[in-house]
Amino acid sequence: MADIPVGSCCMLVLVCFQVLSADVHRGHYIAAVYEHHVILNPNPAAITSRRSALQLMNRNLDIYEEQVIAAVKQVLHRLSCMALKNQVFLVVNLGTKQPCNHSDRRCPPDGRYHFNTNVVFSDSGTLIARYRKQNLYFERAFDTPPEVDYTVFNTPFAGKFGVFTCFDILFYEPTVKLIKEHNLKQAVYPTAWMNQLPLLSAVEFQQAFAVAFNINLLAANIHRPDLGMTGSGIYTASESFIYYNMEDDKGKLIVAKIPITPRRETNSNMQTSFSNSPMDHQICRKEDQEAHCEKAETGAQEAPPIFHGEMMYDNFTFMPIMEAEGEIQVCSNTLCCSLSYQRLFVSKELYALGVFDGLHTVHGTYYVQACALVKCGTLDYTSCGQEVTKATERIDFQLQGNFSTAFVFPLLLKSGITLDFADYLGWEKNHYVMQKKGASSGLITAGLYGRWYEKD
Ligand SMILES: *[C@@H]1O[C@H](CO)[C@@H](O)[C@H](O)[C@H]1NC(C)=O
Ligand SMILES: *[C@@H]1O[C@H](CO)[C@@H](O)[C@H](O)[C@H]1NC(C)=O
Ligand SMILES: *[C@@H]1O[C@H](CO)[C@@H](O)[C@H](O)[C@H]1NC(C)=O
């Protein structure tokens, strides 16, 4: 491979790596991800030229090498204690450069492409795969590869792993195509993700991604709380092992034993518990919508107000939840979101159901269809959509939307940026449904984040 490492990157600099290893027990393997505290330029916005960015990366290369060696030692130590040292695969993100031809119109003036690259080393230390980031996130130092990389590598203990990085997780190319074409059950995902509540906190979306595709996802973020970057995890479709720490500068190694085949509770089981659910009768299904919704309206005092508010830079249509229990519906363009809710105790907290169906255009262009029950910042409607990290109110709910895309990512974020799993998830005719009852802590976000890739 002609790639020459030039430093670590992603948002200019990223250091993170992941180690995979075979488990002594059949059917499982050990995954490890490391959230690394990386030293970045104190003012990344000041880096305007490619040249200064590359200089920064070269300076970081020294630190990078040191840190990786130290970290690998630590990991290797842990794993060797488990007698696994011979089957460690390592995935590292770094910057690489590749000579190009000036007859190629896209070749930069210095005659080299610079890529944000993940490299994969096998258990024998051989470089076996590389992935060049497709969806750059305002990374001026880097080029988009001339053709899309669809990267998988094979392991003797868990078969094929897909590789993608950072912002790629929101796009069809290469991520979704890769998973579908190779029928992947494992993916590794180094990232430098700036958390954005209420819908795109790193751990929140990483879990949603693993659940939506029913895969194991090994995600290593970098650790920079000052930049809003923290949140790594090892995710199966039914369990998450995460690290999220905004309090100090400690990096963290996460190690977990996970099943090779992600096991989501079977649909039929969930279906049964779903149809026995006491909340079932509250759903406004299409066929009984008129009769049932009329009944609901008779009981209601007056319809809650509809208002607009900015959430994640998008113009959401909101409706507050006003009662101890009830059901509401809000629509935007062709997406209608309905919520049946029952508050376990009514706190002095404001929650609202928001819907957005449109092209997101700030910090990237991509089409979103989203239904989200969020805790608002204050008791003021204008605070709905703000970033909130604490909540006390526990709410039983069923949230659904008639999405136009099959790609819906279920978000369930609780107080203190902890994660929860829905009791039921799935399609009911043309509605995607999420249900959760008996939560043990306050709700920050319950969301269905749809990506309509064709409309990007
Ligand atoms: C650039 O193109 C020329 C002419 O096609 C070729 O001879 C040369 O090997 C190319 N160089 C690289 C770096 O690809
Ligand atoms: C949000 O959308 C509504 C309805 O389309 C519109 O009336 C309102 O002006 C929009 N708000 C902003 C800030 O664009
Ligand atoms: C969703 O439901 C609303 C209200 O019934 C309807 O107007 C809209 O066309 C539906 N959207 C889709 C994609 O079916």
Short mmCIF file of C-alpha atoms and ligand atoms in Angstrom, two decimals:
data_model
loop_
_atom_site.label_atom_id
_atom_site.label_comp_id
_atom_site.label_asym_id
_atom_site.label_seq_id
_atom_site.Cartn_x
_atom_site.Cartn_y
_atom_site.Cartn_z
CA MET A 1 0.00 0.00 0.00
CA ALA A 2 1.35 3.38 -0.99
CA ASP A 3 -0.12 5.16 2.01
CA ILE A 4 2.33 6.99 4.20
CA PRO A 5 1.17 7.90 7.67
CA VAL A 6 1.37 11.63 8.29
CA GLY A 7 -0.31 11.89 11.67
CA SER A 8 -3.58 11.28 13.35
CA CYS A 9 -6.75 13.03 12.42
CA CYS A 10 -10.43 13.44 12.15
CA MET A 11 -11.45 16.97 13.04
CA LEU A 12 -7.76 17.45 12.27
CA VAL A 13 -6.48 15.09 14.94
CA LEU A 14 -7.78 11.79 16.13
CA VAL A 15 -6.15 9.01 17.99
CA CYS A 16 -8.13 5.99 18.84
CA PHE A 17 -7.80 2.33 18.33
CA GLN A 18 -9.65 -0.83 18.86
CA VAL A 19 -8.60 -4.33 19.61
CA LEU A 20 -10.51 -7.43 18.83
CA SER A 21 -9.71 -10.82 20.05
CA ALA A 22 -11.02 -14.34 20.17
CA ASP A 23 -12.73 -15.57 23.26
CA VAL A 24 -11.99 -18.88 24.86
CA HIS A 25 -15.73 -19.47 25.03
CA ARG A 26 -17.46 -20.43 21.84
CA GLY A 27 -19.90 -18.01 20.36
CA HIS A 28 -18.34 -14.93 21.89
CA TYR A 29 -15.36 -12.71 21.41
CA ILE A 30 -13.64 -10.03 23.41
CA ALA A 31 -13.89 -6.52 22.05
CA ALA A 32 -11.94 -3.57 23.37
CA VAL A 33 -12.21 0.07 22.46
CA TYR A 34 -10.07 2.84 23.81
CA GLU A 35 -11.31 6.39 24.25
CA HIS A 36 -8.12 8.31 24.07
CA HIS A 37 -7.45 11.73 25.50
CA VAL A 38 -5.72 13.38 22.58
CA ILE A 39 -3.84 16.67 22.47
CA LEU A 40 -5.34 18.94 19.85
CA ASN A 41 -4.49 22.41 18.68
CA PRO A 42 -6.12 24.74 21.21
CA ASN A 43 -7.78 26.67 18.41
CA PRO A 44 -8.66 24.38 15.49
CA ALA A 45 -10.65 27.18 13.85
CA ALA A 46 -7.39 29.08 13.35
CA ILE A 47 -6.04 26.35 11.11
CA THR A 48 -6.93 27.69 7.73
CA SER A 49 -4.41 26.21 5.38
CA ARG A 50 -3.66 22.68 4.46
CA ARG A 51 0.00 23.37 5.18
CA SER A 52 -0.54 24.45 8.79
CA ALA A 53 -2.89 21.53 9.35
CA LEU A 54 -0.26 19.12 8.13
CA GLN A 55 2.36 20.75 10.32
CA LEU A 56 0.08 20.27 13.28
CA MET A 57 -0.41 16.65 12.40
CA ASN A 58 3.29 16.08 12.14
CA ARG A 59 3.79 17.55 15.59
CA ASN A 60 1.06 15.28 16.82
CA LEU A 61 2.67 12.28 15.25
CA ASP A 62 5.22 12.12 18.06
CA ILE A 63 2.55 12.24 20.74
CA TYR A 64 0.45 9.85 18.76
CA GLU A 65 3.17 7.21 18.57
CA GLU A 66 3.90 7.52 22.26
CA GLN A 67 0.25 7.23 23.21
CA VAL A 68 -0.49 4.36 20.94
CA ILE A 69 2.49 2.41 22.16
CA ALA A 70 1.56 3.05 25.78
CA ALA A 71 -2.05 2.21 25.16
CA VAL A 72 -1.28 -0.91 23.20
CA LYS A 73 0.96 -2.09 26.02
CA GLN A 74 -1.85 -1.56 28.47
CA VAL A 75 -4.29 -3.40 26.28
CA LEU A 76 -2.02 -6.15 25.46
CA HIS A 77 -1.37 -6.59 29.14
CA ARG A 78 -5.06 -6.91 29.90
CA LEU A 79 -5.63 -9.29 27.07
CA SER A 80 -2.56 -11.38 27.70
CA CYS A 81 -3.91 -11.92 31.20
CA MET A 82 -6.79 -13.55 29.42
CA ALA A 83 -4.31 -15.61 27.39
CA LEU A 84 -5.50 -14.02 24.21
CA LYS A 85 -2.46 -12.17 23.03
CA ASN A 86 -2.07 -14.16 19.85
CA GLN A 87 -5.29 -13.14 18.22
CA VAL A 88 -5.41 -9.42 18.58
CA PHE A 89 -6.55 -7.38 15.63
CA LEU A 90 -5.92 -3.67 15.80
CA VAL A 91 -7.71 -0.81 14.07
CA VAL A 92 -6.11 2.62 14.14
CA ASN A 93 -7.19 5.92 12.68
CA LEU A 94 -4.50 8.16 11.23
CA GLY A 95 -3.75 10.53 8.42
CA THR A 96 -2.12 9.07 5.33
CA LYS A 97 -0.79 10.56 2.15
CA GLN A 98 -0.71 9.04 -1.31
CA PRO A 99 1.18 10.38 -4.34
CA CYS A 100 -1.07 11.43 -7.20
CA ASN A 101 -0.71 12.50 -10.76
CA HIS A 102 -1.06 16.09 -11.87
CA SER A 103 -2.96 14.83 -14.90
CA ASP A 104 -5.63 13.89 -12.31
CA ARG A 105 -7.62 17.11 -11.93
CA ARG A 106 -8.34 16.40 -8.29
CA CYS A 107 -4.69 15.93 -7.37
CA PRO A 108 -3.69 18.63 -4.83
CA PRO A 109 -0.88 21.07 -5.80
CA ASP A 110 1.66 19.28 -3.60
CA GLY A 111 1.17 16.09 -5.64
CA ARG A 112 -0.25 14.11 -2.76
CA TYR A 113 -3.67 13.10 -1.60
CA HIS A 114 -4.18 13.29 2.14
CA PHE A 115 -6.70 10.90 3.54
CA ASN A 116 -8.32 10.36 6.90
CA THR A 117 -7.63 6.67 7.11
CA ASN A 118 -8.36 3.68 9.29
CA VAL A 119 -5.77 0.95 9.08
CA VAL A 120 -6.24 -2.60 10.25
CA PHE A 121 -3.50 -4.89 11.50
CA SER A 122 -4.05 -8.60 11.77
CA ASP A 123 -2.97 -10.80 14.64
CA SER A 124 0.36 -11.36 12.89
CA GLY A 125 0.97 -7.60 12.74
CA THR A 126 0.31 -7.39 9.03
CA LEU A 127 -1.52 -4.44 7.54
CA ILE A 128 -4.58 -6.16 6.09
CA ALA A 129 -7.03 -3.37 5.28
CA ARG A 130 -7.37 0.34 4.99
CA TYR A 131 -10.38 2.57 4.78
CA ARG A 132 -10.25 6.18 3.58
CA LYS A 133 -12.97 8.36 5.03
CA GLN A 134 -15.68 9.22 2.54
CA ASN A 135 -17.82 11.76 4.39
CA LEU A 136 -15.42 14.41 5.60
CA TYR A 137 -16.68 16.78 8.27
CA PHE A 138 -15.14 20.12 7.34
CA GLU A 139 -11.65 18.62 7.46
CA ARG A 140 -9.74 20.96 5.21
CA ALA A 141 -6.54 18.97 5.48
CA PHE A 142 -8.10 15.93 3.88
CA ASP A 143 -9.27 14.75 0.50
CA THR A 144 -12.21 12.54 -0.37
CA PRO A 145 -10.86 9.33 -1.94
CA PRO A 146 -11.18 9.21 -5.77
CA GLU A 147 -13.45 6.20 -5.39
CA VAL A 148 -15.47 5.02 -2.37
CA ASP A 149 -13.71 2.47 -0.17
CA TYR A 150 -15.87 -0.45 0.91
CA THR A 151 -13.65 -2.01 3.51
CA VAL A 152 -14.13 -5.29 5.31
CA PHE A 153 -11.59 -7.51 6.95
CA ASN A 154 -11.86 -11.08 8.04
CA THR A 155 -11.11 -12.54 11.46
CA PRO A 156 -10.89 -16.18 12.47
CA PHE A 157 -13.03 -15.56 15.57
CA ALA A 158 -15.98 -13.47 14.39
CA GLY A 159 -15.90 -13.39 10.59
CA LYS A 160 -16.14 -10.17 8.66
CA PHE A 161 -15.87 -6.70 10.15
CA GLY A 162 -16.85 -3.53 8.31
CA VAL A 163 -14.88 -0.33 8.76
CA PHE A 164 -16.08 3.26 8.57
CA THR A 165 -15.42 6.38 10.56
CA CYS A 166 -17.00 9.45 12.23
CA PHE A 167 -19.54 11.27 10.05
CA ASP A 168 -19.86 8.24 7.72
CA ILE A 169 -22.31 6.77 10.22
CA LEU A 170 -25.03 9.13 8.93
CA PHE A 171 -24.69 8.24 5.25
CA TYR A 172 -25.60 5.48 2.82
CA GLU A 173 -22.16 5.46 1.15
CA PRO A 174 -20.22 3.55 2.22
CA THR A 175 -21.75 2.57 5.56
CA VAL A 176 -25.20 1.25 4.80
CA LYS A 177 -24.20 -0.24 1.46
CA LEU A 178 -21.29 -2.02 3.11
CA ILE A 179 -23.42 -3.54 5.86
CA LYS A 180 -26.12 -4.66 3.46
CA GLU A 181 -23.90 -6.03 0.71
CA HIS A 182 -21.72 -8.05 3.07
CA ASN A 183 -24.52 -8.89 5.47
CA LEU A 184 -22.22 -7.68 8.21
CA LYS A 185 -22.68 -8.55 11.86
CA GLN A 186 -19.64 -6.61 13.15
CA ALA A 187 -18.32 -3.13 12.54
CA VAL A 188 -15.46 -1.05 13.93
CA TYR A 189 -15.87 2.67 14.10
CA PRO A 190 -13.18 5.12 15.22
CA THR A 191 -14.67 8.58 15.57
CA ALA A 192 -14.10 12.14 16.75
CA TRP A 193 -17.68 13.02 17.50
CA MET A 194 -18.84 16.28 18.97
CA ASN A 195 -21.90 15.49 21.04
CA GLN A 196 -25.07 17.22 20.07
CA LEU A 197 -28.15 16.76 22.17
CA PRO A 198 -30.95 15.90 22.12
CA LEU A 199 -30.61 13.57 19.10
CA LEU A 200 -26.95 13.09 18.20
CA SER A 201 -24.96 12.44 21.33
CA ALA A 202 -22.23 9.92 20.44
CA VAL A 203 -23.35 6.99 22.62
CA GLU A 204 -27.01 7.67 21.88
CA PHE A 205 -26.56 7.36 18.14
CA GLN A 206 -23.98 4.57 18.28
CA GLN A 207 -26.42 2.39 20.19
CA ALA A 208 -29.27 3.33 17.86
CA PHE A 209 -27.12 2.33 14.91
CA ALA A 210 -26.26 -1.09 16.38
CA VAL A 211 -29.92 -1.72 17.20
CA ALA A 212 -31.23 -0.54 13.83
CA PHE A 213 -28.89 -2.78 11.85
CA ASN A 214 -28.80 -5.58 14.43
CA ILE A 215 -25.00 -5.56 14.46
CA ASN A 216 -22.19 -5.37 16.98
CA LEU A 217 -20.61 -1.93 16.82
CA LEU A 218 -17.20 -1.19 18.34
CA ALA A 219 -16.99 2.58 18.59
CA ALA A 220 -14.00 4.54 19.87
CA ASN A 221 -14.44 8.27 20.24
CA ILE A 222 -11.62 10.57 21.26
CA HIS A 223 -11.72 12.05 24.73
CA ARG A 224 -11.91 15.84 24.67
CA PRO A 225 -14.65 17.03 27.02
CA ASP A 226 -13.61 20.63 26.33
CA LEU A 227 -14.69 20.11 22.72
CA GLY A 228 -17.77 18.10 23.63
CA MET A 229 -16.08 14.91 22.50
CA THR A 230 -16.61 11.84 24.64
CA GLY A 231 -18.74 8.74 24.23
CA SER A 232 -17.42 5.37 23.14
CA GLY A 233 -18.85 1.94 23.44
CA ILE A 234 -19.16 -1.69 22.57
CA TYR A 235 -22.71 -2.26 21.41
CA THR A 236 -24.68 -5.36 20.61
CA ALA A 237 -28.30 -5.19 19.55
CA SER A 238 -29.40 -5.72 23.14
CA GLU A 239 -26.56 -4.55 25.37
CA SER A 240 -24.26 -1.52 25.53
CA PHE A 241 -20.96 -1.04 27.36
CA ILE A 242 -20.22 2.64 27.23
CA TYR A 243 -17.92 5.38 28.45
CA TYR A 244 -19.10 8.95 28.68
CA ASN A 245 -17.26 11.42 30.87
CA MET A 246 -17.47 15.19 30.64
CA GLU A 247 -15.92 15.67 34.08
CA ASP A 248 -12.21 15.04 33.57
CA ASP A 249 -9.52 14.22 31.05
CA LYS A 250 -9.27 10.53 31.71
CA GLY A 251 -9.14 8.22 28.74
CA LYS A 252 -10.75 4.84 29.12
CA LEU A 253 -10.38 1.32 27.92
CA ILE A 254 -13.63 -0.59 27.56
CA VAL A 255 -13.43 -4.36 27.31
CA ALA A 256 -16.46 -6.58 26.86
CA LYS A 257 -17.28 -10.12 25.90
CA ILE A 258 -19.97 -10.10 23.25
CA PRO A 259 -21.80 -12.72 21.18
CA ILE A 260 -20.55 -13.17 17.61
CA THR A 261 -24.13 -13.15 16.40
CA PRO A 262 -26.00 -10.17 17.79
CA ARG A 263 -29.13 -11.40 19.49
CA ARG A 264 -32.11 -9.17 19.49
CA GLU A 265 -35.07 -10.60 21.38
CA THR A 266 -37.11 -12.29 18.72
CA ASN A 267 -39.77 -10.26 17.09
CA SER A 268 -42.45 -12.80 17.91
CA ASN A 269 -41.72 -12.48 21.65
CA MET A 270 -41.83 -8.75 21.45
CA GLN A 271 -44.95 -8.94 19.36
CA THR A 272 -46.69 -10.93 22.11
CA SER A 273 -45.76 -8.58 24.89
CA PHE A 274 -46.68 -5.73 22.63
CA SER A 275 -50.21 -6.92 21.88
CA ASN A 276 -50.78 -7.69 25.58
CA SER A 277 -49.71 -4.23 26.49
CA PRO A 278 -52.23 -2.10 28.31
CA MET A 279 -51.12 0.80 26.18
CA ASP A 280 -51.99 -1.05 23.02
CA HIS A 281 -55.53 0.25 22.89
CA GLN A 282 -54.27 3.79 22.89
CA ILE A 283 -52.58 3.57 19.52
CA CYS A 284 -54.23 5.53 16.79
CA ARG A 285 -53.94 2.89 14.10
CA LYS A 286 -54.90 3.89 10.63
CA GLU A 287 -57.89 1.55 10.36
CA ASP A 288 -59.41 2.55 13.69
CA GLN A 289 -58.09 6.05 13.69
CA GLU A 290 -61.42 7.80 13.30
CA ALA A 291 -63.34 5.92 15.96
CA HIS A 292 -60.51 5.84 18.44
CA CYS A 293 -59.21 9.34 17.98
CA GLU A 294 -62.69 10.74 18.24
CA LYS A 295 -63.07 9.02 21.57
CA ALA A 296 -59.79 10.49 22.71
CA GLU A 297 -60.82 13.94 21.67
CA THR A 298 -64.09 13.80 23.59
CA GLY A 299 -62.15 13.14 26.77
CA ALA A 300 -59.58 15.82 26.16
CA GLN A 301 -60.01 19.28 27.65
CA GLU A 302 -58.53 21.19 24.76
CA ALA A 303 -55.92 20.33 22.18
CA PRO A 304 -52.39 21.28 23.26
CA PRO A 305 -50.88 24.15 21.28
CA ILE A 306 -48.57 23.54 18.33
CA PHE A 307 -45.41 25.60 18.18
CA HIS A 308 -42.18 25.71 16.19
CA GLY A 309 -38.72 25.57 17.61
CA GLU A 310 -35.16 24.99 16.50
CA MET A 311 -33.68 21.65 17.47
CA MET A 312 -30.39 20.42 16.02
CA TYR A 313 -30.58 23.48 13.70
CA ASP A 314 -33.82 22.18 12.21
CA ASN A 315 -37.25 23.76 12.39
CA PHE A 316 -39.24 21.22 14.41
CA THR A 317 -42.98 21.31 14.92
CA PHE A 318 -43.74 20.66 18.59
CA MET A 319 -46.64 19.82 20.81
CA PRO A 320 -46.22 19.83 24.60
CA ILE A 321 -47.48 17.01 26.77
CA MET A 322 -49.91 18.58 29.20
CA GLU A 323 -51.74 15.80 31.03
CA ALA A 324 -50.80 12.92 33.30
CA GLU A 325 -51.59 10.65 30.38
CA GLY A 326 -52.86 11.04 26.89
CA GLU A 327 -52.11 10.85 23.25
CA ILE A 328 -51.05 13.47 20.79
CA GLN A 329 -50.05 13.71 17.16
CA VAL A 330 -47.94 16.23 15.26
CA CYS A 331 -47.10 16.27 11.59
CA SER A 332 -44.59 17.91 9.30
CA ASN A 333 -44.67 17.45 5.54
CA THR A 334 -45.51 13.76 5.05
CA LEU A 335 -44.41 12.54 8.48
CA CYS A 336 -46.90 12.23 11.32
CA CYS A 337 -45.67 11.27 14.79
CA SER A 338 -47.99 9.99 17.49
CA LEU A 339 -47.32 9.56 21.15
CA SER A 340 -49.27 7.70 23.81
CA TYR A 341 -47.90 8.55 27.21
CA GLN A 342 -48.40 7.93 30.85
CA ARG A 343 -46.32 9.92 33.30
CA LEU A 344 -45.37 7.93 36.37
CA PHE A 345 -45.41 11.10 38.39
CA VAL A 346 -45.93 14.56 37.05
CA SER A 347 -42.84 16.63 37.71
CA LYS A 348 -42.20 20.28 37.10
CA GLU A 349 -40.56 19.40 33.81
CA LEU A 350 -41.74 20.28 30.34
CA TYR A 351 -41.71 17.62 27.64
CA ALA A 352 -42.72 18.05 24.03
CA LEU A 353 -43.20 15.83 21.02
CA GLY A 354 -41.33 17.19 18.02
CA VAL A 355 -41.44 16.26 14.35
CA PHE A 356 -39.18 17.24 11.47
CA ASP A 357 -39.30 16.10 7.88
CA GLY A 358 -36.81 17.98 5.77
CA LEU A 359 -33.32 18.56 4.53
CA HIS A 360 -30.84 19.30 7.29
CA THR A 361 -28.38 21.88 5.98
CA VAL A 362 -26.17 23.04 8.87
CA HIS A 363 -22.79 21.28 9.29
CA GLY A 364 -23.61 18.83 6.54
CA THR A 365 -26.49 18.23 4.17
CA TYR A 366 -28.70 15.23 4.75
CA TYR A 367 -32.41 14.48 4.78
CA VAL A 368 -33.95 13.74 8.16
CA GLN A 369 -37.34 12.44 9.22
CA ALA A 370 -37.55 12.51 12.99
CA CYS A 371 -40.07 12.00 15.76
CA ALA A 372 -38.75 12.90 19.20
CA LEU A 373 -40.12 13.23 22.69
CA VAL A 374 -37.68 15.57 24.42
CA LYS A 375 -37.29 17.19 27.77
CA CYS A 376 -37.21 20.96 27.28
CA GLY A 377 -34.57 23.17 28.89
CA THR A 378 -37.00 25.10 31.08
CA LEU A 379 -40.77 25.44 31.38
CA ASP A 380 -40.75 27.79 28.43
CA TYR A 381 -41.77 26.43 25.01
CA THR A 382 -38.85 28.21 23.39
CA SER A 383 -36.51 25.95 25.37
CA CYS A 384 -37.70 22.76 23.66
CA GLY A 385 -34.85 21.37 21.60
CA GLN A 386 -32.16 22.71 23.90
CA GLU A 387 -29.40 20.50 25.23
CA VAL A 388 -30.50 18.84 28.47
CA THR A 389 -28.53 16.21 30.38
CA LYS A 390 -30.62 15.65 33.51
CA ALA A 391 -34.23 14.65 34.01
CA THR A 392 -36.30 13.09 36.78
CA GLU A 393 -39.53 12.27 35.04
CA ARG A 394 -40.19 8.67 34.10
CA ILE A 395 -42.67 8.23 31.29
CA ASP A 396 -44.27 5.11 29.84
CA PHE A 397 -44.77 5.74 26.19
CA GLN A 398 -45.39 4.49 22.75
CA LEU A 399 -43.96 6.61 19.98
CA GLN A 400 -44.59 6.01 16.31
CA GLY A 401 -44.27 7.66 12.94
CA ASN A 402 -45.26 6.92 9.34
CA PHE A 403 -41.77 7.21 7.91
CA SER A 404 -41.03 7.21 4.21
CA THR A 405 -37.68 5.55 4.78
CA ALA A 406 -36.87 2.10 6.09
CA PHE A 407 -33.86 3.47 7.95
CA VAL A 408 -35.06 4.52 11.38
CA PHE A 409 -32.64 4.75 14.32
CA PRO A 410 -34.26 4.35 17.74
CA LEU A 411 -32.89 6.76 20.36
CA LEU A 412 -33.48 6.27 24.07
CA LEU A 413 -31.43 8.55 26.27
CA LYS A 414 -31.83 8.89 30.02
CA SER A 415 -30.73 11.27 32.72
CA GLY A 416 -26.95 11.65 33.02
CA ILE A 417 -26.42 10.49 29.40
CA THR A 418 -27.19 6.87 30.13
CA LEU A 419 -28.84 4.51 27.67
CA ASP A 420 -31.88 2.32 27.77
CA PHE A 421 -33.46 -0.22 25.45
CA ALA A 422 -37.02 -0.15 24.18
CA ASP A 423 -39.44 -2.96 25.10
CA TYR A 424 -40.70 -3.06 21.57
CA LEU A 425 -39.36 -1.79 18.27
CA GLY A 426 -40.56 -2.50 14.80
CA TRP A 427 -42.83 -1.85 11.88
CA GLU A 428 -46.57 -2.07 12.23
CA LYS A 429 -47.86 -1.67 8.71
CA ASN A 430 -46.35 1.64 7.56
CA HIS A 431 -45.56 2.91 11.06
CA TYR A 432 -42.32 2.43 12.93
CA VAL A 433 -43.13 1.93 16.61
CA MET A 434 -41.08 2.20 19.79
CA GLN A 435 -42.51 1.35 23.17
CA LYS A 436 -41.02 1.59 26.65
CA LYS A 437 -42.55 1.07 30.04
CA GLY A 438 -41.21 0.95 33.58
CA ALA A 439 -38.11 3.08 33.08
CA SER A 440 -35.96 3.46 36.17
CA SER A 441 -34.66 6.96 35.52
CA GLY A 442 -35.63 10.28 33.98
CA LEU A 443 -36.13 10.62 30.25
CA ILE A 444 -34.09 13.02 28.14
CA THR A 445 -34.91 11.82 24.63
CA ALA A 446 -37.06 9.12 23.10
CA GLY A 447 -36.62 9.46 19.39
CA LEU A 448 -37.05 7.83 16.04
CA TYR A 449 -34.38 9.31 13.81
CA GLY A 450 -35.05 8.45 10.21
CA ARG A 451 -32.57 8.97 7.40
CA TRP A 452 -34.06 9.30 3.94
CA TYR A 453 -30.84 8.78 2.03
CA GLU A 454 -32.33 9.13 -1.45
CA LYS A 455 -33.30 12.74 -0.71
CA ASP A 456 -29.85 13.94 0.42
C1 LIG B 1 1.26 9.82 -13.97
O1 LIG B 1 0.81 9.62 -15.29
C2 LIG B 1 1.85 9.25 -16.19
C3 LIG B 1 1.24 9.23 -17.58
O2 LIG B 1 0.03 8.49 -17.61
C4 LIG B 1 2.44 7.90 -15.76
O3 LIG B 1 3.49 7.55 -16.61
C5 LIG B 1 2.94 8.02 -14.31
O4 LIG B 1 3.38 6.77 -13.86
C6 LIG B 1 1.84 8.52 -13.40
N1 LIG B 1 2.37 8.77 -12.05
C7 LIG B 1 1.72 8.36 -10.93
C8 LIG B 1 2.35 8.75 -9.65
O5 LIG B 1 0.69 7.73 -10.96
C1 LIG B 2 -40.75 26.98 10.93
O1 LIG B 2 -41.78 26.43 10.14
C2 LIG B 2 -43.02 27.09 10.26
C3 LIG B 2 -44.05 26.32 9.46
O2 LIG B 2 -43.58 25.98 8.22
C4 LIG B 2 -42.90 28.53 9.81
O3 LIG B 2 -44.12 29.21 9.98
C5 LIG B 2 -41.81 29.22 10.65
O4 LIG B 2 -41.60 30.53 10.18
C6 LIG B 2 -40.52 28.44 10.58
N1 LIG B 2 -39.56 29.03 11.50
C7 LIG B 2 -38.34 29.38 11.12
C8 LIG B 2 -37.49 29.98 12.17
O5 LIG B 2 -37.94 29.21 9.98
C1 LIG B 3 -48.63 9.97 7.23
O1 LIG B 3 -49.90 10.22 7.79
C2 LIG B 3 -50.49 11.47 7.40
C3 LIG B 3 -51.78 11.64 8.17
O2 LIG B 3 -52.57 10.50 8.07
C4 LIG B 3 -50.70 11.47 5.90
O3 LIG B 3 -51.23 12.73 5.47
C5 LIG B 3 -49.36 11.23 5.21
O4 LIG B 3 -49.52 11.17 3.82
C6 LIG B 3 -48.75 9.95 5.72
N1 LIG B 3 -47.43 9.79 5.14
C7 LIG B 3 -47.06 8.72 4.47
C8 LIG B 3 -45.66 8.70 3.95
O5 LIG B 3 -47.81 7.80 4.28
#
